[in-house]
mmCIF file of C-alpha atoms in Angstrom:
data_model
loop_
_atom_site.group_PDB
_atom_site.id
_atom_site.type_symbol
_atom_site.label_atom_id
_atom_site.label_comp_id
_atom_site.label_asym_id
_atom_site.label_seq_id
_atom_site.Cartn_x
_atom_site.Cartn_y
_atom_site.Cartn_z
ATOM 1 C CA MET X 1 26.558 -22.701 -21.528
ATOM 2 C CA ASP X 2 23.544 -23.983 -19.672
ATOM 3 C CA PHE X 3 20.131 -22.979 -20.964
ATOM 4 C CA THR X 4 18.241 -25.071 -18.430
ATOM 5 C CA PRO X 5 15.608 -22.765 -16.921
ATOM 6 C CA THR X 6 15.965 -21.987 -13.255
ATOM 7 C CA GLU X 7 13.080 -22.965 -11.015
ATOM 8 C CA PRO X 8 11.597 -19.420 -11.042
ATOM 9 C CA GLN X 9 11.944 -19.251 -14.849
ATOM 10 C CA ALA X 10 10.250 -22.628 -15.301
ATOM 11 C CA GLU X 11 7.409 -21.693 -12.950
ATOM 12 C CA ALA X 12 6.894 -18.370 -14.707
ATOM 13 C CA ARG X 13 6.830 -20.090 -18.104
ATOM 14 C CA GLU X 14 4.223 -22.595 -16.922
ATOM 15 C CA LEU X 15 2.065 -19.809 -15.502
ATOM 16 C CA ALA X 16 2.365 -17.760 -18.691
ATOM 17 C CA ALA X 17 1.473 -20.792 -20.802
ATOM 18 C CA ARG X 18 -1.717 -21.329 -18.787
ATOM 19 C CA ILE X 19 -2.778 -17.684 -18.987
ATOM 20 C CA PHE X 20 -2.137 -17.421 -22.724
ATOM 21 C CA ALA X 21 -3.886 -20.730 -23.425
ATOM 22 C CA ASP X 22 -6.936 -19.723 -21.382
ATOM 23 C CA LEU X 23 -7.353 -16.167 -22.640
ATOM 24 C CA ALA X 24 -5.691 -15.907 -26.072
ATOM 25 C CA THR X 25 -8.326 -17.994 -27.828
ATOM 26 C CA HIS X 26 -9.165 -17.678 -31.505
ATOM 27 C CA GLU X 27 -12.508 -16.086 -30.668
ATOM 28 C CA ARG X 28 -11.005 -13.459 -28.374
ATOM 29 C CA LEU X 29 -8.217 -12.666 -30.824
ATOM 30 C CA ARG X 30 -10.730 -12.201 -33.612
ATOM 31 C CA ALA X 31 -12.788 -9.886 -31.394
ATOM 32 C CA ALA X 32 -9.696 -7.797 -30.569
ATOM 33 C CA GLY X 33 -9.198 -6.908 -34.236
ATOM 34 C CA THR X 34 -5.943 -4.993 -34.636
ATOM 35 C CA GLY X 35 -5.867 -3.831 -31.029
ATOM 36 C CA SER X 36 -4.767 -5.507 -27.840
ATOM 37 C CA ASP X 37 -6.653 -7.497 -25.215
ATOM 38 C CA PRO X 38 -6.868 -5.425 -22.000
ATOM 39 C CA GLU X 39 -8.228 -8.335 -19.949
ATOM 40 C CA LEU X 40 -5.280 -10.529 -20.911
ATOM 41 C CA TRP X 41 -2.846 -7.703 -20.167
ATOM 42 C CA LYS X 42 -4.442 -7.254 -16.745
ATOM 43 C CA ALA X 43 -4.129 -10.977 -16.058
ATOM 44 C CA LEU X 44 -0.423 -11.001 -16.975
ATOM 45 C CA THR X 45 0.434 -7.988 -14.820
ATOM 46 C CA ALA X 46 -1.686 -9.227 -11.914
ATOM 47 C CA ALA X 47 0.234 -12.510 -12.041
ATOM 48 C CA GLY X 48 3.483 -10.565 -11.760
ATOM 49 C CA LEU X 49 4.793 -11.734 -15.140
ATOM 50 C CA VAL X 50 5.896 -8.238 -16.193
ATOM 51 C CA ALA X 51 7.499 -7.226 -12.905
ATOM 52 C CA ALA X 52 9.206 -10.630 -12.643
ATOM 53 C CA VAL X 53 11.292 -9.981 -15.771
ATOM 54 C CA ALA X 54 13.678 -7.889 -13.684
ATOM 55 C CA GLU X 55 14.626 -11.070 -11.777
ATOM 56 C CA LEU X 56 14.136 -13.611 -14.567
ATOM 57 C CA GLY X 57 16.524 -11.818 -16.939
ATOM 58 C CA LEU X 58 16.473 -11.782 -20.709
ATOM 59 C CA LEU X 59 16.548 -15.591 -20.932
ATOM 60 C CA GLY X 60 13.485 -15.741 -18.721
ATOM 61 C CA LEU X 61 11.748 -13.179 -20.921
ATOM 62 C CA VAL X 62 12.588 -15.168 -24.059
ATOM 63 C CA LEU X 63 10.972 -18.243 -22.483
ATOM 64 C CA LEU X 64 7.829 -16.253 -21.672
ATOM 65 C CA LEU X 65 7.672 -14.684 -25.125
ATOM 66 C CA GLU X 66 7.782 -18.139 -26.690
ATOM 67 C CA GLU X 67 4.526 -18.866 -24.880
ATOM 68 C CA GLN X 68 3.004 -15.629 -26.138
ATOM 69 C CA GLY X 69 4.101 -16.423 -29.681
ATOM 70 C CA ARG X 70 2.468 -19.868 -29.628
ATOM 71 C CA THR X 71 -0.919 -18.178 -29.268
ATOM 72 C CA THR X 72 -0.126 -14.829 -30.986
ATOM 73 C CA ALA X 73 -1.621 -13.147 -27.927
ATOM 74 C CA GLN X 74 -2.223 -9.471 -28.646
ATOM 75 C CA VAL X 75 -0.603 -7.677 -25.711
ATOM 76 C CA PRO X 76 2.421 -5.328 -25.617
ATOM 77 C CA TYR X 77 4.395 -7.801 -23.520
ATOM 78 C CA ALA X 78 7.660 -7.861 -25.478
ATOM 79 C CA ALA X 79 7.688 -4.106 -26.067
ATOM 80 C CA SER X 80 7.017 -3.022 -22.484
ATOM 81 C CA CYS X 81 9.487 -5.527 -21.026
ATOM 82 C CA VAL X 82 12.315 -4.758 -23.474
ATOM 83 C CA TYR X 83 11.959 -1.008 -23.962
ATOM 84 C CA GLY X 84 10.646 -0.395 -20.472
ATOM 85 C CA GLN X 85 11.565 -2.912 -17.801
ATOM 86 C CA LEU X 86 14.970 -4.102 -19.050
ATOM 87 C CA ALA X 87 16.112 -0.837 -20.682
ATOM 88 C CA ILE X 88 15.356 1.323 -17.660
ATOM 89 C CA ALA X 89 16.743 -1.239 -15.208
ATOM 90 C CA ALA X 90 20.021 -1.404 -17.163
ATOM 91 C CA HIS X 91 20.494 2.217 -18.194
ATOM 92 C CA GLY X 92 18.118 4.431 -16.236
ATOM 93 C CA THR X 93 19.063 6.570 -13.273
ATOM 94 C CA ALA X 94 18.126 5.504 -9.758
ATOM 95 C CA GLU X 95 15.361 8.103 -9.843
ATOM 96 C CA GLN X 96 14.014 6.797 -13.168
ATOM 97 C CA ARG X 97 14.026 3.221 -11.900
ATOM 98 C CA GLU X 98 12.216 4.182 -8.717
ATOM 99 C CA ARG X 99 9.666 6.308 -10.569
ATOM 100 C CA LEU X 100 8.919 4.119 -13.582
ATOM 101 C CA LEU X 101 9.607 0.441 -12.893
ATOM 102 C CA PRO X 102 6.762 -0.141 -10.402
ATOM 103 C CA GLY X 103 4.223 1.259 -12.870
ATOM 104 C CA ILE X 104 5.628 -0.820 -15.721
ATOM 105 C CA GLY X 105 5.495 -3.899 -13.534
ATOM 106 C CA ASP X 106 1.839 -3.449 -12.563
ATOM 107 C CA GLY X 107 0.804 -2.465 -16.099
ATOM 108 C CA THR X 108 -0.298 1.099 -15.386
ATOM 109 C CA LEU X 109 2.603 2.262 -17.559
ATOM 110 C CA VAL X 110 3.221 0.699 -20.965
ATOM 111 C CA VAL X 111 6.443 1.462 -22.829
ATOM 112 C CA THR X 112 7.141 0.835 -26.475
ATOM 113 C CA GLY X 113 10.164 1.671 -28.595
ATOM 114 C CA ALA X 114 10.919 3.684 -31.724
ATOM 115 C CA PHE X 115 13.768 1.511 -33.000
ATOM 116 C CA PRO X 116 16.159 1.331 -34.813
ATOM 117 C CA ALA X 117 17.483 4.907 -34.633
ATOM 118 C CA GLN X 118 15.231 7.383 -36.405
ATOM 119 C CA PRO X 119 17.108 9.734 -38.764
ATOM 120 C CA ALA X 120 14.178 12.176 -38.758
ATOM 121 C CA VAL X 121 14.054 12.543 -34.971
ATOM 122 C CA ARG X 122 16.387 15.100 -33.465
ATOM 123 C CA PRO X 123 16.532 17.170 -30.299
ATOM 124 C CA SER X 124 14.607 20.373 -30.974
ATOM 125 C CA ALA X 125 16.644 23.542 -31.409
ATOM 126 C CA PRO X 126 14.963 26.359 -29.452
ATOM 127 C CA ALA X 127 14.204 29.538 -31.329
ATOM 128 C CA PRO X 128 16.391 32.514 -30.363
ATOM 129 C CA SER X 129 13.542 34.113 -28.432
ATOM 130 C CA VAL X 130 12.641 30.936 -26.570
ATOM 131 C CA VAL X 131 14.238 30.008 -23.266
ATOM 132 C CA ARG X 132 13.859 26.301 -22.598
ATOM 133 C CA PRO X 133 13.439 25.294 -18.961
ATOM 134 C CA VAL X 134 16.484 23.587 -17.507
ATOM 135 C CA GLY X 135 16.194 19.825 -17.736
ATOM 136 C CA ARG X 136 13.376 20.054 -20.266
ATOM 137 C CA PRO X 137 14.820 19.078 -23.657
ATOM 138 C CA GLY X 138 12.463 18.419 -26.531
ATOM 139 C CA LEU X 139 12.307 16.143 -29.562
ATOM 140 C CA SER X 140 10.924 16.830 -32.998
ATOM 141 C CA GLY X 141 10.409 14.490 -35.927
ATOM 142 C CA THR X 142 8.263 11.643 -37.160
ATOM 143 C CA VAL X 143 8.484 7.891 -36.666
ATOM 144 C CA PRO X 144 6.322 6.265 -39.364
ATOM 145 C CA VAL X 145 5.554 3.032 -37.490
ATOM 146 C CA VAL X 146 5.795 2.223 -33.785
ATOM 147 C CA PRO X 147 4.348 -1.150 -32.713
ATOM 148 C CA TRP X 148 1.943 -1.024 -29.749
ATOM 149 C CA LEU X 149 1.957 2.773 -29.792
ATOM 150 C CA ARG X 150 -1.814 2.914 -29.327
ATOM 151 C CA ASP X 151 -1.436 1.096 -25.992
ATOM 152 C CA ALA X 152 1.612 2.988 -24.762
ATOM 153 C CA THR X 153 1.961 5.674 -22.127
ATOM 154 C CA HIS X 154 5.670 6.166 -22.893
ATOM 155 C CA VAL X 155 7.949 5.677 -25.899
ATOM 156 C CA LEU X 156 11.676 5.011 -25.796
ATOM 157 C CA VAL X 157 12.908 6.962 -28.813
ATOM 158 C CA ALA X 158 16.303 6.477 -30.467
ATOM 159 C CA ASP X 159 17.200 9.722 -32.244
ATOM 160 C CA ALA X 160 19.480 10.334 -35.220
ATOM 161 C CA GLY X 161 22.518 10.386 -32.926
ATOM 162 C CA ARG X 162 21.586 7.031 -31.357
ATOM 163 C CA ARG X 163 20.719 8.674 -28.074
ATOM 164 C CA LEU X 164 17.808 7.319 -26.074
ATOM 165 C CA TRP X 165 14.951 9.474 -24.826
ATOM 166 C CA LEU X 166 11.867 8.675 -22.802
ATOM 167 C CA VAL X 167 8.805 10.490 -24.089
ATOM 168 C CA ALA X 168 5.528 10.499 -22.181
ATOM 169 C CA LEU X 169 2.686 10.589 -24.693
ATOM 170 C CA GLY X 170 0.733 13.804 -24.335
ATOM 171 C CA GLU X 171 2.142 17.284 -24.804
ATOM 172 C CA GLY X 172 3.855 17.730 -28.159
ATOM 173 C CA THR X 173 3.083 14.200 -29.360
ATOM 174 C CA GLY X 174 0.664 12.943 -31.962
ATOM 175 C CA VAL X 175 -0.471 9.360 -32.529
ATOM 176 C CA GLU X 176 -2.105 8.278 -35.768
ATOM 177 C CA GLU X 177 -3.395 4.727 -36.152
ATOM 178 C CA THR X 178 -1.351 2.614 -38.564
ATOM 179 C CA GLU X 179 -1.986 -0.932 -39.727
ATOM 180 C CA LEU X 180 0.839 -3.463 -39.891
ATOM 181 C CA THR X 181 0.892 -6.965 -41.309
ATOM 182 C CA ALA X 182 0.360 -8.245 -37.773
ATOM 183 C CA PRO X 183 -2.279 -6.682 -35.467
ATOM 184 C CA TRP X 184 0.156 -4.925 -33.162
ATOM 185 C CA SER X 185 -1.879 -1.834 -32.233
ATOM 186 C CA ALA X 186 0.667 0.279 -34.108
ATOM 187 C CA GLY X 187 0.737 3.993 -34.774
ATOM 188 C CA ARG X 188 2.596 6.821 -36.461
ATOM 189 C CA LEU X 189 4.366 9.000 -33.899
ATOM 190 C CA THR X 190 4.771 12.712 -34.515
ATOM 191 C CA LEU X 191 6.877 14.810 -32.155
ATOM 192 C CA HIS X 192 6.621 18.607 -32.071
ATOM 193 C CA ASP X 193 9.180 19.810 -29.541
ATOM 194 C CA ALA X 194 7.846 17.058 -27.276
ATOM 195 C CA PRO X 195 9.196 17.049 -23.713
ATOM 196 C CA ALA X 196 11.701 14.224 -23.363
ATOM 197 C CA GLU X 197 14.130 12.969 -20.773
ATOM 198 C CA PRO X 198 17.367 11.178 -21.590
ATOM 199 C CA LEU X 199 17.548 7.577 -20.468
ATOM 200 C CA GLY X 200 20.246 7.578 -17.820
ATOM 201 C CA PRO X 201 22.284 10.381 -16.303
ATOM 202 C CA HIS X 202 23.766 11.659 -19.564
ATOM 203 C CA HIS X 203 24.119 10.848 -23.226
ATOM 204 C CA PRO X 204 27.578 9.573 -24.147
ATOM 205 C CA ARG X 205 28.568 9.546 -27.755
ATOM 206 C CA PRO X 206 27.636 6.370 -29.593
ATOM 207 C CA GLY X 207 30.232 3.989 -28.274
ATOM 208 C CA PRO X 208 31.459 0.486 -28.879
ATOM 209 C CA GLY X 209 28.941 -2.300 -29.102
ATOM 210 C CA PRO X 210 28.568 -5.247 -26.769
ATOM 211 C CA ASP X 211 31.274 -7.222 -28.599
ATOM 212 C CA SER X 212 34.008 -4.602 -28.296
ATOM 213 C CA ALA X 213 37.318 -5.906 -27.003
ATOM 214 C CA PRO X 214 38.518 -4.346 -23.740
ATOM 215 C CA SER X 215 41.406 -1.906 -23.884
ATOM 216 C CA PRO X 216 44.472 -2.322 -21.659
ATOM 217 C CA THR X 217 43.407 0.608 -19.491
ATOM 218 C CA ALA X 218 39.616 0.443 -19.424
ATOM 219 C CA THR X 219 36.759 -1.883 -20.075
ATOM 220 C CA PRO X 220 34.369 -0.295 -22.573
ATOM 221 C CA THR X 221 30.684 -0.834 -21.944
ATOM 222 C CA PRO X 222 28.035 -1.088 -24.612
ATOM 223 C CA SER X 223 26.304 2.134 -25.512
ATOM 224 C CA PRO X 224 22.722 2.156 -24.226
ATOM 225 C CA TYR X 225 21.470 2.180 -27.816
ATOM 226 C CA ALA X 226 23.540 -0.860 -28.831
ATOM 227 C CA ASP X 227 22.517 -2.780 -25.739
ATOM 228 C CA VAL X 228 18.784 -2.047 -26.051
ATOM 229 C CA LEU X 229 18.761 -2.885 -29.765
ATOM 230 C CA ALA X 230 20.584 -6.181 -29.184
ATOM 231 C CA THR X 231 18.235 -6.988 -26.298
ATOM 232 C CA ALA X 232 15.213 -6.262 -28.477
ATOM 233 C CA ARG X 233 16.495 -8.414 -31.323
ATOM 234 C CA THR X 234 17.049 -11.312 -28.935
ATOM 235 C CA ALA X 235 13.653 -10.980 -27.292
ATOM 236 C CA PHE X 236 11.749 -10.727 -30.571
ATOM 237 C CA ALA X 237 13.661 -13.749 -31.885
ATOM 238 C CA GLY X 238 12.263 -15.644 -28.903
ATOM 239 C CA LEU X 239 8.790 -14.396 -29.804
ATOM 240 C CA GLN X 240 9.339 -15.600 -33.372
ATOM 241 C CA ALA X 241 10.322 -19.051 -32.097
ATOM 242 C CA GLY X 242 6.965 -19.268 -30.347
ATOM 243 C CA VAL X 243 5.037 -17.988 -33.362
ATOM 244 C CA CYS X 244 6.696 -20.616 -35.553
ATOM 245 C CA ALA X 245 6.204 -23.400 -33.009
ATOM 246 C CA GLY X 246 2.515 -22.551 -32.832
ATOM 247 C CA SER X 247 2.235 -22.562 -36.610
ATOM 248 C CA LEU X 248 3.914 -25.951 -36.909
ATOM 249 C CA ALA X 249 1.806 -27.426 -34.093
ATOM 250 C CA ARG X 250 -1.349 -26.405 -35.960
ATOM 251 C CA ALA X 251 0.007 -27.888 -39.186
ATOM 252 C CA VAL X 252 0.866 -31.186 -37.466
ATOM 253 C CA ALA X 253 -2.603 -31.415 -35.944
ATOM 254 C CA HIS X 254 -4.199 -30.660 -39.315
ATOM 255 C CA THR X 255 -2.164 -33.175 -41.315
ATOM 256 C CA ASN X 256 -2.787 -35.899 -38.732
ATOM 257 C CA SER X 257 -6.541 -35.422 -38.860
ATOM 258 C CA ARG X 258 -7.022 -34.614 -42.547
ATOM 259 C CA GLU X 259 -7.262 -37.669 -44.773
ATOM 260 C CA GLN X 260 -6.605 -37.991 -48.483
ATOM 261 C CA PHE X 261 -7.294 -41.242 -50.363
ATOM 262 C CA GLY X 262 -8.005 -42.947 -47.054
ATOM 263 C CA ARG X 263 -4.729 -41.975 -45.374
ATOM 264 C CA PRO X 264 -3.808 -39.034 -43.110
ATOM 265 C CA LEU X 265 -1.783 -36.367 -44.878
ATOM 266 C CA ALA X 266 0.880 -36.785 -42.205
ATOM 267 C CA THR X 267 1.796 -40.198 -43.627
ATOM 268 C CA ARG X 268 3.005 -38.607 -46.870
ATOM 269 C CA GLN X 269 6.778 -38.375 -47.069
ATOM 270 C CA ALA X 270 6.722 -34.885 -48.587
ATOM 271 C CA VAL X 271 4.635 -33.623 -45.671
ATOM 272 C CA GLN X 272 6.936 -35.280 -43.148
ATOM 273 C CA LEU X 273 10.059 -33.785 -44.709
ATOM 274 C CA ARG X 274 8.528 -30.322 -44.864
ATOM 275 C CA ALA X 275 7.502 -30.519 -41.209
ATOM 276 C CA ALA X 276 10.929 -31.852 -40.192
ATOM 277 C CA ASP X 277 12.679 -28.954 -41.928
ATOM 278 C CA ALA X 278 10.382 -26.522 -40.128
ATOM 279 C CA HIS X 279 11.153 -28.177 -36.792
ATOM 280 C CA MET X 280 14.894 -27.798 -37.337
ATOM 281 C CA ASP X 281 14.452 -24.152 -38.315
ATOM 282 C CA ILE X 282 12.496 -23.506 -35.112
ATOM 283 C CA GLU X 283 15.218 -25.143 -33.038
ATOM 284 C CA ALA X 284 17.827 -22.913 -34.702
ATOM 285 C CA ILE X 285 15.819 -19.780 -33.864
ATOM 286 C CA ARG X 286 15.297 -20.976 -30.318
ATOM 287 C CA VAL X 287 18.864 -21.988 -29.476
ATOM 288 C CA THR X 288 20.434 -18.840 -30.934
ATOM 289 C CA ALA X 289 17.977 -16.676 -28.994
ATOM 290 C CA TYR X 290 18.708 -18.641 -25.812
ATOM 291 C CA GLU X 291 22.451 -18.219 -26.277
ATOM 292 C CA ALA X 292 22.275 -14.469 -26.858
ATOM 293 C CA ALA X 293 19.944 -14.011 -23.872
ATOM 294 C CA TRP X 294 22.081 -16.191 -21.601
ATOM 295 C CA ARG X 295 25.228 -14.282 -22.530
ATOM 296 C CA ARG X 296 23.583 -10.944 -21.741
ATOM 297 C CA ASP X 297 22.397 -12.225 -18.378
ATOM 298 C CA GLU X 298 25.918 -13.454 -17.631
ATOM 299 C CA GLY X 299 27.480 -10.112 -18.578
ATOM 300 C CA LEU X 300 29.284 -11.568 -21.616
ATOM 301 C CA PRO X 301 29.655 -9.958 -25.080
ATOM 302 C CA TYR X 302 26.564 -10.845 -27.079
ATOM 303 C CA ALA X 303 26.028 -8.380 -29.955
ATOM 304 C CA THR X 304 27.050 -10.866 -32.670
ATOM 305 C CA HIS X 305 24.939 -13.528 -30.986
ATOM 306 C CA ALA X 306 21.901 -11.222 -30.987
ATOM 307 C CA LEU X 307 22.413 -10.567 -34.697
ATOM 308 C CA THR X 308 22.713 -14.298 -35.337
ATOM 309 C CA ALA X 309 19.432 -14.918 -33.520
ATOM 310 C CA ALA X 310 17.794 -12.082 -35.472
ATOM 311 C CA TRP X 311 19.003 -13.550 -38.781
ATOM 312 C CA TRP X 312 17.577 -16.974 -37.967
ATOM 313 C CA ALA X 313 14.327 -15.374 -36.799
ATOM 314 C CA SER X 314 14.041 -13.576 -40.126
ATOM 315 C CA GLU X 315 15.176 -16.185 -42.633
ATOM 316 C CA ALA X 316 14.030 -19.376 -40.907
ATOM 317 C CA GLY X 317 10.928 -17.740 -39.461
ATOM 318 C CA GLN X 318 9.722 -16.819 -42.909
ATOM 319 C CA ARG X 319 10.202 -20.390 -44.116
ATOM 320 C CA VAL X 320 8.352 -21.896 -41.171
ATOM 321 C CA VAL X 321 5.212 -19.757 -41.350
ATOM 322 C CA HIS X 322 5.000 -20.393 -45.103
ATOM 323 C CA THR X 323 5.255 -24.107 -44.362
ATOM 324 C CA GLY X 324 2.484 -23.819 -41.780
ATOM 325 C CA GLN X 325 0.176 -22.316 -44.364
ATOM 326 C CA HIS X 326 1.149 -24.705 -47.152
ATOM 327 C CA LEU X 327 0.567 -27.806 -45.023
ATOM 328 C CA HIS X 328 -2.966 -26.588 -44.360
ATOM 329 C CA GLY X 329 -3.684 -26.652 -48.073
ATOM 330 C CA GLY X 330 -6.573 -24.435 -49.107
ATOM 331 C CA ALA X 331 -7.510 -23.767 -45.478
ATOM 332 C CA GLY X 332 -4.200 -21.990 -44.994
ATOM 333 C CA ALA X 333 -5.248 -19.302 -47.458
ATOM 334 C CA ASP X 334 -8.345 -18.483 -45.394
ATOM 335 C CA VAL X 335 -7.642 -15.237 -43.544
ATOM 336 C CA GLU X 336 -10.093 -16.332 -40.824
ATOM 337 C CA HIS X 337 -8.140 -19.523 -40.095
ATOM 338 C CA PRO X 338 -5.990 -19.380 -36.914
ATOM 339 C CA VAL X 339 -2.838 -20.424 -38.811
ATOM 340 C CA HIS X 340 -3.082 -17.274 -40.942
ATOM 341 C CA ARG X 341 -2.457 -15.206 -37.818
ATOM 342 C CA HIS X 342 0.846 -17.014 -37.298
ATOM 343 C CA PHE X 343 1.723 -16.257 -40.914
ATOM 344 C CA LEU X 344 1.053 -12.536 -40.417
ATOM 345 C CA TRP X 345 3.041 -12.378 -37.176
ATOM 346 C CA GLY X 346 5.916 -14.343 -38.678
ATOM 347 C CA ARG X 347 6.151 -12.050 -41.672
ATOM 348 C CA GLN X 348 6.025 -8.975 -39.441
ATOM 349 C CA LEU X 349 8.758 -10.335 -37.199
ATOM 350 C CA ASP X 350 11.011 -11.343 -40.092
ATOM 351 C CA ALA X 351 11.588 -7.667 -40.918
ATOM 352 C CA TYR X 352 11.156 -5.972 -37.535
ATOM 353 C CA LEU X 353 14.457 -4.435 -36.348
ATOM 354 C CA GLY X 354 16.086 -5.362 -39.648
ATOM 355 C CA SER X 355 15.436 -7.875 -42.396
ATOM 356 C CA GLY X 356 17.624 -10.943 -42.822
ATOM 357 C CA GLY X 357 19.823 -9.251 -45.422
ATOM 358 C CA GLU X 358 20.268 -6.094 -43.342
ATOM 359 C CA VAL X 359 21.087 -8.051 -40.205
ATOM 360 C CA LEU X 360 23.566 -10.257 -42.087
ATOM 361 C CA GLN X 361 25.345 -7.208 -43.499
ATOM 362 C CA GLU X 362 25.556 -5.657 -40.038
ATOM 363 C CA LEU X 363 26.910 -8.905 -38.625
ATOM 364 C CA GLY X 364 29.522 -9.181 -41.372
ATOM 365 C CA GLU X 365 30.677 -5.606 -40.840
ATOM 366 C CA MET X 366 30.913 -6.163 -37.108
ATOM 367 C CA ILE X 367 33.004 -9.309 -37.545
ATOM 368 C CA ALA X 368 35.224 -7.700 -40.185
ATOM 369 C CA SER X 369 35.914 -4.666 -38.021
ATOM 370 C CA GLY X 370 36.700 -6.818 -35.012
ATOM 371 C CA SER X 371 34.202 -4.902 -32.897
#
């Protein structure tokens, strides 16, 4: 394994870091409220940092999302790259790639995802008197919370059968504003026989996951649902690594400058130990996310690795953002303080796509079944 960024990945990370540092300031984030920052989104797409993900791979995206997480920049970067750019590139038809990827790359199309699979969402059954146009299936159901839905033009929906559908927001869709712990421009999605197209040429039955062993006669491939979910878990673990790193950096700066009894707080052994534990937790999130992303880019089985990264992002991420607040003392409880934003993002990410306990159970079942 070699997680050393390639030259294009390193250059993209440096560019992303500059853009996020310049535009995702505390003042701008406060002004954005619970929505996103359209000027920052325009800057990212104009710099080619969305379109470039197709070449940079999942590891490259994880590196870029770390930079977003450090500043908690409010743009649908992770969602549109995972559920749009990478999902369509991997599983879409040639026609879907040609039609959708350029718009996703330049930011005119924004894709988010209704994941994990939604038990309430099913392909609509036409009434006996209704003749549905060929190639025009519909979806009905409700997804209570979809991050970045208010910014999206399309939603990648996983239905009860773990089939993936692309839904263009408009006819048959309803969006109701919903507030999350983190300001992710979220919404409640309602589908009433909404026109939808399957991602890819057809919908196979839910198949083996990315860690399935090959049979003597054929090499099974991951189902689109399993692959997209594992990709999302890896990418959002990378985002969590950045959120936690930003929280710890703020705590270190605070404890070095804040004095108590004539000495900086950072000289206290208890503070040092707490910060050291947080640093090791961040490294665990980071390295497991890197490994899962690298394995996907190399075409290796990675489902268990994605679950491992997701578990660390949940369990360790929660510890780190609590540490960031605690080391700020009373200032950490101020909801207007920048570190509080890291706390909110960290807590949102620790349960997104499965809490630590749920992910651990899924990982155990996968290992026990040998899949």
